[in-house]
PDB file of C-alpha atoms and ligand atoms in Angstrom:
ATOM      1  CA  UNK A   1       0.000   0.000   0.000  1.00  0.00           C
ATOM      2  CA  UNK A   2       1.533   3.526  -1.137  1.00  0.00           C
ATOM      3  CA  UNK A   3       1.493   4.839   2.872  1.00  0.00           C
ATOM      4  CA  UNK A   4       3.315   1.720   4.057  1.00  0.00           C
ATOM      5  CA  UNK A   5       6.068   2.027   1.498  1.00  0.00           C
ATOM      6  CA  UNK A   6       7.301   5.813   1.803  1.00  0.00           C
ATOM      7  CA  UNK A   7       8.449   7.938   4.429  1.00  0.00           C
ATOM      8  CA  UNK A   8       6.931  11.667   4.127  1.00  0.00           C
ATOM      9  CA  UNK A   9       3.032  12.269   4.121  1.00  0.00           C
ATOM     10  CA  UNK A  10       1.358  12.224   0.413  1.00  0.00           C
ATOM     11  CA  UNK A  11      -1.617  13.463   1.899  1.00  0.00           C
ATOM     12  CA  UNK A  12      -3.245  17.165   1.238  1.00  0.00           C
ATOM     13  CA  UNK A  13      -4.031  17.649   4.992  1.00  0.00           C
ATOM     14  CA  UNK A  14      -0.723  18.063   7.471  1.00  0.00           C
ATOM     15  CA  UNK A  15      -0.458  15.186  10.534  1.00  0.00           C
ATOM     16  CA  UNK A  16       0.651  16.260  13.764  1.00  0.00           C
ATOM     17  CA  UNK A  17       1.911  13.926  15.985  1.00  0.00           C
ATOM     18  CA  UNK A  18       1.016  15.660  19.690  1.00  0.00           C
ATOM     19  CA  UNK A  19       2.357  14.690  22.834  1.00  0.00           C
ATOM     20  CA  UNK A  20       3.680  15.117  26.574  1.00  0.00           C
ATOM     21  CA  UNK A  21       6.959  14.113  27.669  1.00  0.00           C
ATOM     22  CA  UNK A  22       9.275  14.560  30.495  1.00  0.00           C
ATOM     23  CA  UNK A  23      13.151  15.257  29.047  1.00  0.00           C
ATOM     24  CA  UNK A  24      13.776  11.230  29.411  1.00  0.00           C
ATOM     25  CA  UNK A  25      10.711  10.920  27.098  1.00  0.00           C
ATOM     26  CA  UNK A  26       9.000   9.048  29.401  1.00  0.00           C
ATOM     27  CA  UNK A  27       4.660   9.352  27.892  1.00  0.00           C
ATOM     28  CA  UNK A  28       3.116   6.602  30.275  1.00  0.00           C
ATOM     29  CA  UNK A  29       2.971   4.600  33.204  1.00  0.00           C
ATOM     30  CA  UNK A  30       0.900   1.097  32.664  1.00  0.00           C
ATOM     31  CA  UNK A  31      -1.601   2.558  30.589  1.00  0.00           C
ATOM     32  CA  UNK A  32      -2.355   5.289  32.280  1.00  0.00           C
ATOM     33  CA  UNK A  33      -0.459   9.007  32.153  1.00  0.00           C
ATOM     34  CA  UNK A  34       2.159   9.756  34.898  1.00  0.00           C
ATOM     35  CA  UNK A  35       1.137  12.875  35.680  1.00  0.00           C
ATOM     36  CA  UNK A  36      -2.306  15.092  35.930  1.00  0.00           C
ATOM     37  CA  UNK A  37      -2.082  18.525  34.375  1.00  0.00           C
ATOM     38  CA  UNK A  38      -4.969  20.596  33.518  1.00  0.00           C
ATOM     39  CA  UNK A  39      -3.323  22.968  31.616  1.00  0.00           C
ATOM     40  CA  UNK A  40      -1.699  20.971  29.153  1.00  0.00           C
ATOM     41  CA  UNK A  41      -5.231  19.140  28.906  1.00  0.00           C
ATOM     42  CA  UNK A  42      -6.898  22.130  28.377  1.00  0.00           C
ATOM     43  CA  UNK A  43      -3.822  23.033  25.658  1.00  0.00           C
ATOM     44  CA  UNK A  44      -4.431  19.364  24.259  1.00  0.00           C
ATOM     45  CA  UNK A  45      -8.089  20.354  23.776  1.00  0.00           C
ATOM     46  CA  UNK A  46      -7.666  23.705  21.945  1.00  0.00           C
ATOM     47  CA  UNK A  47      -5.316  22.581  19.243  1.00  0.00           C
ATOM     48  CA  UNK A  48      -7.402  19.471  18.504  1.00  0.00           C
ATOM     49  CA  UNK A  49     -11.175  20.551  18.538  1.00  0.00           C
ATOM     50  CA  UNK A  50     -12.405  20.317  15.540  1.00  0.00           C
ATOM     51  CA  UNK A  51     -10.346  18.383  13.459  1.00  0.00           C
ATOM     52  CA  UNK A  52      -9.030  14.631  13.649  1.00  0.00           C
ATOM     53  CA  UNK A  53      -7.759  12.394  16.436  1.00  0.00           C
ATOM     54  CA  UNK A  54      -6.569   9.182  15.658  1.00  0.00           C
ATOM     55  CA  UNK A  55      -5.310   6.879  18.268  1.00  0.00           C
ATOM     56  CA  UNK A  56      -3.944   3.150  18.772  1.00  0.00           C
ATOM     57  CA  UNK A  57      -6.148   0.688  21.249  1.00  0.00           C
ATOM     58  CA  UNK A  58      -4.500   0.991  24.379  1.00  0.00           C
ATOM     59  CA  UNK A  59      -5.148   5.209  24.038  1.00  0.00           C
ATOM     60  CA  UNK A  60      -8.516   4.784  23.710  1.00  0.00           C
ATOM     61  CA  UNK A  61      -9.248   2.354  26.525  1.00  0.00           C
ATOM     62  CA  UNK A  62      -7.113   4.726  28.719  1.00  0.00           C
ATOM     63  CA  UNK A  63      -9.380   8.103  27.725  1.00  0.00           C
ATOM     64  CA  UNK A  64     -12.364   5.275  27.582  1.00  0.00           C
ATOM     65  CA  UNK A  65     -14.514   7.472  25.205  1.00  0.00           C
ATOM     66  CA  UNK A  66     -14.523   9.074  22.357  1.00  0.00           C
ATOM     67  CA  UNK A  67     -13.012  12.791  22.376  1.00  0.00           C
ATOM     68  CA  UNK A  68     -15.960  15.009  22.055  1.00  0.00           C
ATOM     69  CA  UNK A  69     -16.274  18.020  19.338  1.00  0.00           C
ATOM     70  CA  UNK A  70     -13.600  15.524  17.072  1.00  0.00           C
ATOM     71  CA  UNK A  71     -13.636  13.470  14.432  1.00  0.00           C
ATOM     72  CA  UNK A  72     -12.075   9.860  16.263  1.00  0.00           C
ATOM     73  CA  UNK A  73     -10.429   7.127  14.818  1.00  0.00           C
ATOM     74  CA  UNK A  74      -9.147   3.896  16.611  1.00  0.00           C
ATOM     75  CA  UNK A  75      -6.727   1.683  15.707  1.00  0.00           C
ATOM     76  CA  UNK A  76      -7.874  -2.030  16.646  1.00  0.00           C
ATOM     77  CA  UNK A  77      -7.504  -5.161  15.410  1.00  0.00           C
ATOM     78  CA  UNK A  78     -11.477  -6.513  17.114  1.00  0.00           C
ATOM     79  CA  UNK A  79     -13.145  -3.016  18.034  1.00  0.00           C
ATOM     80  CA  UNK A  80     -16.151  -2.304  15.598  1.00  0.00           C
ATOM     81  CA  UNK A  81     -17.381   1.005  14.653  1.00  0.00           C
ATOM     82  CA  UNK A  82     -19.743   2.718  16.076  1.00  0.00           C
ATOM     83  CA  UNK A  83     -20.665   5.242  19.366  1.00  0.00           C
ATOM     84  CA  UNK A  84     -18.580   8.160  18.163  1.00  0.00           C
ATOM     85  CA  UNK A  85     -15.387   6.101  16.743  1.00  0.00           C
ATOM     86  CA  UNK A  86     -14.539   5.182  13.786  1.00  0.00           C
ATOM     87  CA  UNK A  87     -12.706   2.012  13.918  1.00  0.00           C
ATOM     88  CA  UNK A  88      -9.291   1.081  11.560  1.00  0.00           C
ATOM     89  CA  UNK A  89      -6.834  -1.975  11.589  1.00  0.00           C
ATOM     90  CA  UNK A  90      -4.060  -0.147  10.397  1.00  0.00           C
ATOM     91  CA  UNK A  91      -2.386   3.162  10.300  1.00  0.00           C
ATOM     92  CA  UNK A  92      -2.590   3.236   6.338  1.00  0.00           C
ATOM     93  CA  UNK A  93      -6.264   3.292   7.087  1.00  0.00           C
ATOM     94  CA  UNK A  94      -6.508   5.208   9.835  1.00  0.00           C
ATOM     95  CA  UNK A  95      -4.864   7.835   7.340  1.00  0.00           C
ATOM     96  CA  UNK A  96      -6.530   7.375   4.349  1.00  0.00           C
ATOM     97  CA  UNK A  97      -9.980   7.690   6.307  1.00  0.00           C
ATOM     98  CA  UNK A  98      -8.333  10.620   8.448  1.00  0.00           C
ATOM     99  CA  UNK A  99      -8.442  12.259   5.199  1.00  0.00           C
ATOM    100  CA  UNK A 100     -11.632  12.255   4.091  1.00  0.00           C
ATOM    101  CA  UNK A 101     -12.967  14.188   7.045  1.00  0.00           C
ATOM    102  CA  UNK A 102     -10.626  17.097   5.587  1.00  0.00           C
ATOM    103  CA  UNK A 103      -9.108  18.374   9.065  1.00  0.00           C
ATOM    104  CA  UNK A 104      -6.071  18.622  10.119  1.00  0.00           C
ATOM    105  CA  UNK A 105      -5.067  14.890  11.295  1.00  0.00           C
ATOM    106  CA  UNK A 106      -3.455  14.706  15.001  1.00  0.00           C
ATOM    107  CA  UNK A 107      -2.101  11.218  16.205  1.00  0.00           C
ATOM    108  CA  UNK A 108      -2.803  11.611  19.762  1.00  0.00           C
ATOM    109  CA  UNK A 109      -0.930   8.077  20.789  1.00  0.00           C
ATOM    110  CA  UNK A 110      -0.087   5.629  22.306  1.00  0.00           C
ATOM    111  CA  UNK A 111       3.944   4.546  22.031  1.00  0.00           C
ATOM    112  CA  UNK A 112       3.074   2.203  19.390  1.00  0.00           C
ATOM    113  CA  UNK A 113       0.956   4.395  17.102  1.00  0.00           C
ATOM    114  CA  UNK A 114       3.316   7.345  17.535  1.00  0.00           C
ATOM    115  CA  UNK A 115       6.514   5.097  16.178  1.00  0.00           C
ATOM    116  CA  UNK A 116       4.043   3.388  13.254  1.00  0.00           C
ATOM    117  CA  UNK A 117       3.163   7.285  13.042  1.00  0.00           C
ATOM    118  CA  UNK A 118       6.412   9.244  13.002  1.00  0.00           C
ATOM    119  CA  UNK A 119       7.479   8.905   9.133  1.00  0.00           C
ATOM    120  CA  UNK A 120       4.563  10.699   8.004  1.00  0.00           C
ATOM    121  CA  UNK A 121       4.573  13.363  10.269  1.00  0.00           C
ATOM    122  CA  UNK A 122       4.548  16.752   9.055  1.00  0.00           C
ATOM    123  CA  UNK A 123       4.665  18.532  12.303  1.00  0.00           C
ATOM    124  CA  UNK A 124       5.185  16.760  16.274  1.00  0.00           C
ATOM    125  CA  UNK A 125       3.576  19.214  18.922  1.00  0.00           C
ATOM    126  CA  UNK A 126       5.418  18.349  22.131  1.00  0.00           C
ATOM    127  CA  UNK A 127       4.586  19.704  25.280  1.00  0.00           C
ATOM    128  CA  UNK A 128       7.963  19.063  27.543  1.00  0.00           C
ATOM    129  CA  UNK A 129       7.170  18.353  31.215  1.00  0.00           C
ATOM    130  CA  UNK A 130       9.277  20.099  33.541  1.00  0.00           C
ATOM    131  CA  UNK A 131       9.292  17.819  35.912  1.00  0.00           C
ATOM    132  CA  UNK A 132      10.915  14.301  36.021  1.00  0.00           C
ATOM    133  CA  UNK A 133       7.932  11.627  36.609  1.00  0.00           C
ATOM    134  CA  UNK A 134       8.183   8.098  36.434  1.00  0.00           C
ATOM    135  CA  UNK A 135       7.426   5.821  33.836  1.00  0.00           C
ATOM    136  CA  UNK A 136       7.576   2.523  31.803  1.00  0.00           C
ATOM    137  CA  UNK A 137       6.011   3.956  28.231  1.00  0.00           C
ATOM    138  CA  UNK A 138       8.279   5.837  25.960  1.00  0.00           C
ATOM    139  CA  UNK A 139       8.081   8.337  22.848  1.00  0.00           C
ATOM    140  CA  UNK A 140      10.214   6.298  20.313  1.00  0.00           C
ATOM    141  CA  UNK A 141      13.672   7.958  19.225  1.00  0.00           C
ATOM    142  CA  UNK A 142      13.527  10.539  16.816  1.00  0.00           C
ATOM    143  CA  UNK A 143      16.090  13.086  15.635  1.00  0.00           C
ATOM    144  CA  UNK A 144      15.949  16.553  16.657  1.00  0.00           C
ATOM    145  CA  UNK A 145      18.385  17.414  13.719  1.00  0.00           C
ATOM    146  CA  UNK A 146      15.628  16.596  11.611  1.00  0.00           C
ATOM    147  CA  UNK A 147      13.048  19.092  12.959  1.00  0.00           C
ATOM    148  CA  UNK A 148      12.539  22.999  13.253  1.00  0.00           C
ATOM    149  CA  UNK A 149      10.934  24.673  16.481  1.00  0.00           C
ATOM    150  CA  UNK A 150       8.715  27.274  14.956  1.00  0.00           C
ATOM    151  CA  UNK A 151       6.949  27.915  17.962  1.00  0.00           C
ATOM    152  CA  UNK A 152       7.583  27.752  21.436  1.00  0.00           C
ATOM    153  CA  UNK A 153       5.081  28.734  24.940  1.00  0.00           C
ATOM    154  CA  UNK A 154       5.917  28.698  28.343  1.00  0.00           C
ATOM    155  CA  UNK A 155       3.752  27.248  30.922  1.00  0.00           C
ATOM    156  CA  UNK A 156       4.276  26.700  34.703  1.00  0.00           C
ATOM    157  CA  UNK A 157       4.464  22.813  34.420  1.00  0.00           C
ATOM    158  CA  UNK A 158       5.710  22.293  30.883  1.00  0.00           C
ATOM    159  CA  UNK A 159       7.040  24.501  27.386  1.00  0.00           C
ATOM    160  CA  UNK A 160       4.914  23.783  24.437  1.00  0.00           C
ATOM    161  CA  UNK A 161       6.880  23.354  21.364  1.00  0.00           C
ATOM    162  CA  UNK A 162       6.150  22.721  17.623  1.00  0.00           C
ATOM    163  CA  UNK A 163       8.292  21.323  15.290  1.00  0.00           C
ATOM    164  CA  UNK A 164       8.152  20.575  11.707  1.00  0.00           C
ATOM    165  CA  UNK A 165      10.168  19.016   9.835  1.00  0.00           C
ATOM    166  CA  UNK A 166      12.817  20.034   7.730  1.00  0.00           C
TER     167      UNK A 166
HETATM  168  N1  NAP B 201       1.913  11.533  27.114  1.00  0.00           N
HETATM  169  C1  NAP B 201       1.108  11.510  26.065  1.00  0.00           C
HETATM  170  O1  NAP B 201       0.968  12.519  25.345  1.00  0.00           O
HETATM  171  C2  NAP B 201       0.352  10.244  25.753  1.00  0.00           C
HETATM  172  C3  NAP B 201      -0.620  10.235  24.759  1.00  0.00           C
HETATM  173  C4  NAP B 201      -1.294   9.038  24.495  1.00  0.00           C
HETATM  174  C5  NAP B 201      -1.001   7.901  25.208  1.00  0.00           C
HETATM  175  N2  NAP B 201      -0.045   7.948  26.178  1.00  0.00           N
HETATM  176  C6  NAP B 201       0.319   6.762  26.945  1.00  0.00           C
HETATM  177  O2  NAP B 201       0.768   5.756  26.033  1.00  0.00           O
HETATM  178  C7  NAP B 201       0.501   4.470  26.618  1.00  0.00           C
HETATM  179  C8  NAP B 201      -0.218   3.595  25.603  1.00  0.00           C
HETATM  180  O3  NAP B 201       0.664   3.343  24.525  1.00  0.00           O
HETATM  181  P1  NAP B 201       0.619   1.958  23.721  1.00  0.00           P
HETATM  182  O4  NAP B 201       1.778   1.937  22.798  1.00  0.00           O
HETATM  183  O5  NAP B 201       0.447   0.862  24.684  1.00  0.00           O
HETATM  184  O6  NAP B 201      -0.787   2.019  22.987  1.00  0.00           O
HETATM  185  P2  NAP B 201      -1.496   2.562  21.679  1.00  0.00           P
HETATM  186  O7  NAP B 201      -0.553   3.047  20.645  1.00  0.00           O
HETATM  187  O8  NAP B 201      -2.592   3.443  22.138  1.00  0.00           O
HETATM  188  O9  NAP B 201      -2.193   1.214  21.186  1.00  0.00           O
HETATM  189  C9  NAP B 201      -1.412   0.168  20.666  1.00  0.00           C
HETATM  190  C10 NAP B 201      -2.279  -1.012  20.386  1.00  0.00           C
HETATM  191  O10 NAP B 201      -3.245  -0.741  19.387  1.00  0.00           O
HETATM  192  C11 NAP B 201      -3.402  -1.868  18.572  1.00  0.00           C
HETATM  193  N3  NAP B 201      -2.983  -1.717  17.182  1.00  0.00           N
HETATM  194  C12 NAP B 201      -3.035  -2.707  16.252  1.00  0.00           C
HETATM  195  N4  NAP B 201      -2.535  -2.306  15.101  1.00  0.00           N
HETATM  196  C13 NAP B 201      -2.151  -1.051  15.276  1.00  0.00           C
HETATM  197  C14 NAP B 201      -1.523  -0.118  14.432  1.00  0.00           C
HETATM  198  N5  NAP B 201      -1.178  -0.390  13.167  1.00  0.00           N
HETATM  199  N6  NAP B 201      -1.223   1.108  14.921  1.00  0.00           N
HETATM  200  C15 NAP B 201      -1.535   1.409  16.184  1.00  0.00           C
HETATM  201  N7  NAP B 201      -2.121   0.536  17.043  1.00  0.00           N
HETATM  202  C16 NAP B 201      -2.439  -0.673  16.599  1.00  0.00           C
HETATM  203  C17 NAP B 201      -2.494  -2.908  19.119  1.00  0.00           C
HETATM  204  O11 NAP B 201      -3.288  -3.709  19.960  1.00  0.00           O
HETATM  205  P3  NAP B 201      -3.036  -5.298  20.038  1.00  0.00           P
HETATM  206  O12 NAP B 201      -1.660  -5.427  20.623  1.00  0.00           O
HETATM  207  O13 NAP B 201      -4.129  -5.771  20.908  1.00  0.00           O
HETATM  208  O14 NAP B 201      -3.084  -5.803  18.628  1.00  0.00           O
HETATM  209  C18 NAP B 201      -1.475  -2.144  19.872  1.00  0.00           C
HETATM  210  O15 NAP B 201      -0.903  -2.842  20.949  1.00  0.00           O
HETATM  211  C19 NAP B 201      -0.289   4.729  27.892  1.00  0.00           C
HETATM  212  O16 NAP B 201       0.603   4.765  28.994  1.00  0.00           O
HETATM  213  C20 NAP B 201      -0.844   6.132  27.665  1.00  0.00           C
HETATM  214  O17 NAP B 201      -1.122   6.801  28.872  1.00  0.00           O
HETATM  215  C21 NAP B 201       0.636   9.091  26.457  1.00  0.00           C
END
């Protein structure tokens, strides 16, 4: 299939990959976030409204419902559409029907889908937690060489930073 074979997004609409990390890119503990910070929920919430969230399995049992005022697509190889998500089996998918809603596409998560996720990203929206919490579920390796802050906020708990790449 044309998405599995390339690296670099074919696609009209621009995917973000969005995230929080702590500097050791720690993202999760069991399947759960470390941490509990309304402002970077609240953050999460502005930049995504309105368009497309797509998210692997695990994500979507941890948030247990479907993101309201979004357009949601889950990754999972049983789950059946249906009650506000739109179910895929692969990423390819996931993209290709990410498409036709004609938003902007954000992968919201988890590990697995970010790594399957990170050749086709246009831009990666990472919100860098300040403080050094503990976990067992890791953003996968990416280089930094390869991507361009364009914008960067601080907050009291974490800097919001977008990169595209270059
Ligand atoms: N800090 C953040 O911004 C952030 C955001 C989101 C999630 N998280 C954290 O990430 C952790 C979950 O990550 P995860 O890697 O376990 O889960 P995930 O990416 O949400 O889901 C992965 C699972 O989805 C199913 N799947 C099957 N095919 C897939 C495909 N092609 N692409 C994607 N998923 C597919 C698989 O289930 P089967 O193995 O059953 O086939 C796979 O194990 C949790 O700790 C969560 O809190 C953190």
């Amino acid at each position: 299939m044309l998405l599995v074979a390339q690296t670099g997004n074919p696609m009209k609409q621009d995917i973000i990959i969005i995230v929080a990390m702590t500097r050791r890119g720690v993202i999760g503990n069991g399947n759960a976030l470390p941490w509990h910070l309304p402002e970077d929920l609240r953050h999460f919430k502005r930049e995504t409204r309105g368009n497309t969230v797509v998210m692997g399995e695990n994500t979507y049992r941890s948030i247990g419902k479907p993101l309201p005022e979004r357009n949601n697509i889950v990754i999972s190889p049983d789950r059946r559409s249906g009650g506000g998500i739109t179910v895929c089996r692969d990423l390819p998918t996931a993209l290709g029907t990410a498409q036709s809603f004609g938003k902007k596409i954000f992968i919201i998560g988890g590990a697995y889908t970010y790594e399957k996720a990170l050749p086709y990203a246009d831009y990666l929206y990472i919100s860098h937690i300040k403080k050094d919490y503990e976990g067992n579920v890791y953003f996968p390796e990416f280089d930094p060489d390869r991507w361009e802050v364009i914008s960067s906020e601080e907050y009291d708990d974490f800097c919001f930073k977008k990169y595209k790449r270059r």
